[in-house]
Short mmCIF file of C-alpha atoms in Angstrom, two decimals:
data_model
loop_
_atom_site.label_atom_id
_atom_site.label_comp_id
_atom_site.label_asym_id
_atom_site.label_seq_id
_atom_site.Cartn_x
_atom_site.Cartn_y
_atom_site.Cartn_z
CA MET A 1 0.23 0.69 -0.39
CA LYS A 2 2.57 2.03 0.49
CA ILE A 3 3.80 2.65 -3.42
CA ILE A 4 0.17 3.50 -4.14
CA LYS A 5 0.56 6.68 -1.70
CA ASN A 6 3.95 6.98 -2.65
CA ILE A 7 2.98 7.39 -6.37
CA SER A 8 -0.20 9.39 -5.53
CA LEU A 9 2.31 11.97 -3.69
CA ILE A 10 3.87 12.07 -7.10
CA ARG A 11 1.26 12.34 -9.12
CA MET A 12 -0.27 15.27 -6.81
CA ILE A 13 3.50 17.18 -6.66
CA THR A 14 3.92 16.70 -10.28
CA MET A 15 0.56 17.80 -11.88
CA LEU A 16 1.30 21.15 -9.15
CA ILE A 17 4.15 22.02 -10.78
CA GLY A 18 2.93 21.33 -13.75
CA LEU A 19 -0.60 23.93 -12.72
CA LEU A 20 2.62 26.34 -11.23
CA LEU A 21 4.78 26.85 -14.58
CA LEU A 22 2.43 28.19 -16.50
CA MET A 23 0.53 30.17 -14.49
CA ILE A 24 3.57 32.40 -12.39
CA PRO A 25 4.74 35.21 -15.08
CA TRP A 26 8.34 34.37 -15.17
CA TYR A 27 9.46 37.41 -16.99
CA GLN A 28 8.67 39.02 -14.09
CA LEU A 29 10.86 37.88 -12.33
CA GLY A 30 13.84 38.08 -14.33
CA ILE A 31 13.45 34.29 -15.80
CA HIS A 32 13.03 33.21 -19.12
CA PHE A 33 13.22 29.88 -20.85
CA PRO A 34 14.84 28.95 -23.96
CA ASN A 35 12.46 29.39 -27.55
CA TYR A 36 13.25 27.04 -29.86
CA ILE A 37 12.23 26.89 -34.17
CA ALA A 38 10.37 23.66 -35.50
CA GLY A 39 10.12 22.88 -39.17
CA GLY A 40 11.09 27.22 -39.42
CA LYS A 41 8.26 28.51 -38.53
CA ILE A 42 6.46 27.33 -35.47
CA ILE A 43 8.26 28.79 -32.07
CA ILE A 44 8.36 26.20 -29.49
CA ASP A 45 8.69 28.01 -25.67
CA ILE A 46 10.20 25.46 -23.88
CA LYS A 47 7.96 25.65 -20.61
CA TYR A 48 4.74 24.09 -22.36
CA ILE A 49 7.30 21.25 -24.05
CA ILE A 50 7.68 20.77 -19.97
CA VAL A 51 4.24 20.79 -19.20
CA GLY A 52 3.56 17.84 -21.49
CA PHE A 53 6.23 15.84 -20.11
CA ILE A 54 4.66 16.32 -16.42
CA PHE A 55 1.17 15.23 -17.69
CA VAL A 56 2.66 12.63 -19.59
CA PHE A 57 4.16 10.97 -16.79
CA SER A 58 1.14 11.67 -14.34
CA TYR A 59 -1.41 10.39 -16.99
CA LEU A 60 0.45 6.94 -16.20
CA LEU A 61 1.20 7.11 -13.49
CA LYS A 62 -2.59 7.04 -12.38
CA LEU A 63 -2.59 3.87 -15.44
CA VAL A 64 -0.11 2.07 -12.27
CA VAL A 65 -1.94 3.42 -9.95
CA PHE A 66 -5.72 2.16 -11.48
CA ARG A 67 -4.17 -1.28 -12.28
CA MET A 68 -3.70 -1.59 -8.69
CA LYS A 69 -6.60 -0.25 -7.55
CA ASN A 70 -8.24 -3.84 -6.62
CA LYS A 71 -5.65 -3.72 -3.56
CA ILE A 72 -6.38 -0.59 -1.96
CA LYS A 73 -6.80 -1.23 1.59
CA SER A 74 -10.19 2.16 3.30
CA GLU A 75 -7.04 4.08 5.00
CA LEU A 76 -5.96 5.10 1.06
CA LYS A 77 -9.44 5.88 0.09
CA PHE A 78 -9.19 9.68 1.28
CA ILE A 79 -5.70 10.75 -0.40
CA LEU A 80 -6.42 8.60 -3.44
CA THR A 81 -9.88 10.80 -3.15
CA ILE A 82 -7.81 14.16 -2.64
CA GLU A 83 -5.35 13.27 -5.42
CA ASN A 84 -8.46 12.51 -8.43
CA ALA A 85 -10.35 15.68 -6.73
CA LEU A 86 -6.27 17.05 -7.95
CA ASP A 87 -6.24 15.57 -11.19
CA HIS A 88 -9.36 17.73 -12.32
CA ILE A 89 -8.09 20.36 -11.30
CA PHE A 90 -5.04 19.93 -12.58
CA ILE A 91 -6.98 19.03 -16.86
CA GLU A 92 -9.05 21.62 -16.18
CA GLY A 93 -6.09 24.31 -14.62
CA LEU A 94 -4.57 23.59 -17.96
CA LEU A 95 -7.19 24.16 -20.01
CA VAL A 96 -8.04 27.27 -18.25
CA LEU A 97 -4.41 28.14 -18.69
CA LEU A 98 -4.20 27.44 -22.29
CA SER A 99 -7.27 29.51 -23.21
CA PHE A 100 -5.41 32.38 -21.68
CA HIS A 101 -2.30 31.35 -23.41
CA GLY A 102 -4.70 31.33 -26.70
CA PHE A 103 -4.11 28.63 -27.36
CA ILE A 104 -8.16 27.48 -26.70
CA SER A 105 -10.76 28.90 -27.16
CA PRO A 106 -11.82 30.04 -24.07
CA ILE A 107 -15.95 28.85 -24.46
CA ILE A 108 -14.36 25.00 -24.05
CA PRO A 109 -13.12 25.37 -20.30
CA ILE A 110 -16.36 27.29 -19.08
CA VAL A 111 -18.37 24.87 -21.54
CA ILE A 112 -16.24 21.83 -20.36
CA ILE A 113 -16.40 22.73 -16.28
CA ALA A 114 -20.09 23.81 -16.64
CA LYS A 115 -20.20 20.55 -17.67
CA LYS A 116 -18.90 18.41 -14.58
CA ILE A 117 -20.71 21.12 -11.89
CA LEU A 118 -23.90 20.10 -13.61
CA VAL A 119 -22.76 16.39 -13.67
CA ASP A 120 -21.61 16.52 -10.21
CA ALA A 121 -24.88 17.91 -8.78
CA MET A 122 -27.25 14.70 -11.07
CA LYS A 123 -24.73 12.47 -9.38
CA LYS A 124 -25.49 14.54 -5.41
CA LEU A 125 -29.09 14.71 -6.48
CA SER A 126 -29.02 10.73 -7.80
CA ALA A 127 -27.31 9.47 -5.16
CA ASP A 128 -29.48 11.78 -2.17
CA ASN A 129 -32.72 10.00 -3.59
CA GLY A 130 -31.39 6.07 -3.20
CA SER A 131 -30.33 5.69 -7.15
CA MET A 132 -27.32 5.67 -9.18
CA ASN A 133 -27.08 7.35 -12.53
CA GLU A 134 -25.39 4.37 -15.50
CA LYS A 135 -20.93 5.62 -16.08
CA SER A 136 -22.05 6.16 -19.92
CA LYS A 137 -19.15 4.99 -22.63
CA LEU A 138 -19.34 8.54 -23.75
CA GLY A 139 -17.55 10.21 -20.64
CA TYR A 140 -14.71 7.79 -21.07
CA CYS A 141 -14.40 8.90 -25.17
CA GLU A 142 -14.51 12.40 -23.72
CA ASN A 143 -11.88 12.01 -21.76
CA ILE A 144 -9.38 10.10 -23.00
CA ILE A 145 -10.07 12.56 -26.58
CA LEU A 146 -9.13 15.59 -23.11
CA ARG A 147 -6.12 14.21 -22.35
CA LEU A 148 -4.77 13.22 -25.94
CA GLY A 149 -6.22 16.70 -27.81
CA ILE A 150 -4.29 18.55 -24.07
CA ILE A 151 -0.95 16.19 -24.77
CA LEU A 152 -0.36 17.30 -28.43
CA LEU A 153 -0.94 21.16 -27.64
CA LEU A 154 1.25 21.39 -25.36
CA PHE A 155 3.46 19.87 -27.47
CA TYR A 156 2.20 22.25 -30.37
CA ASN A 157 0.02 20.05 -32.30
CA LEU A 158 4.18 18.15 -33.78
CA PRO A 159 4.24 17.18 -35.80
CA PHE A 160 0.82 17.07 -36.89
CA GLU A 161 1.59 21.30 -37.63
CA LEU A 162 3.97 21.06 -39.63
CA TRP A 163 1.81 19.85 -42.22
CA ASN A 164 -1.01 22.73 -40.78
CA PHE A 165 -3.20 19.46 -40.23
CA TYR A 166 -4.78 20.94 -36.08
CA PHE A 167 -5.14 17.64 -35.58
CA ALA A 168 -4.80 19.22 -31.62
CA ASP A 169 -8.02 21.66 -32.30
CA ALA A 170 -10.09 19.06 -33.50
CA LEU A 171 -9.42 16.97 -30.62
CA ILE A 172 -10.26 18.98 -27.92
CA ILE A 173 -13.67 21.31 -29.73
CA ILE A 174 -14.28 17.03 -30.45
CA ALA A 175 -14.16 16.48 -26.66
CA THR A 176 -16.55 19.96 -25.92
CA VAL A 177 -18.99 18.53 -28.08
CA PHE A 178 -19.18 15.15 -26.07
CA ALA A 179 -19.04 16.34 -22.88
CA VAL A 180 -22.13 18.82 -23.51
CA LEU A 181 -23.70 14.99 -24.86
CA ASN A 182 -22.32 13.81 -21.81
CA GLY A 183 -24.29 16.59 -19.90
CA CYS A 184 -27.44 16.01 -21.89
CA ILE A 185 -27.23 12.23 -21.03
CA TYR A 186 -27.17 13.11 -16.97
CA TYR A 187 -29.21 15.40 -16.96
CA PHE A 188 -32.14 13.39 -18.18
CA GLN A 189 -30.93 10.13 -16.40
CA ALA A 190 -31.26 11.69 -13.26
CA LYS A 191 -34.81 13.78 -14.43
CA ASN A 192 -36.07 9.48 -15.43
CA MET A 193 -35.34 9.14 -12.67
CA LEU A 194 -36.47 11.59 -10.21
CA VAL A 195 -40.06 10.92 -12.35
CA LYS A 196 -40.44 7.73 -11.67
CA GLU A 197 -39.77 7.14 -8.23
CA GLN A 198 -43.04 10.23 -7.77
#
């Protein structure tokens, strides 16, 4: 169990570092990250690449914990709950920061965060009434596509950017559409359950 706890702590620390790297205005502190040019036209700020590697590393650790979840004892549930909450903050925080830095439209983090709030409210409402919403497969697709889109954005959509193929943008838009559809599914599930019970 100690290894799971250590992995969770490492994940939480790396996620915080990733957010801080993009949140802090380093240039105001006199710190300048090096820039590189890819393909003779793409200026790459190395801090986004660093955060990209942190994101991939964090996700791989999450998969390790997921595979070991059968061995998790109740005393570790608290730290894993905190880690899961921080995971959502990390994803949504990255979306907000990528929007702030001009990588994506501000509407995307607004829609995805609004969907998360709606789904959490529907889950709580269903649980309070003794029922449980079924997990949507669309939600799994949304999470995977969103994570892939964020990774590609952090890596400047390379190598697709060299061919003017905006694959990262397409993935983020698809994930946003899936988020809206998934939110609607949860809403109607909860609504139908409540109507039946009345």
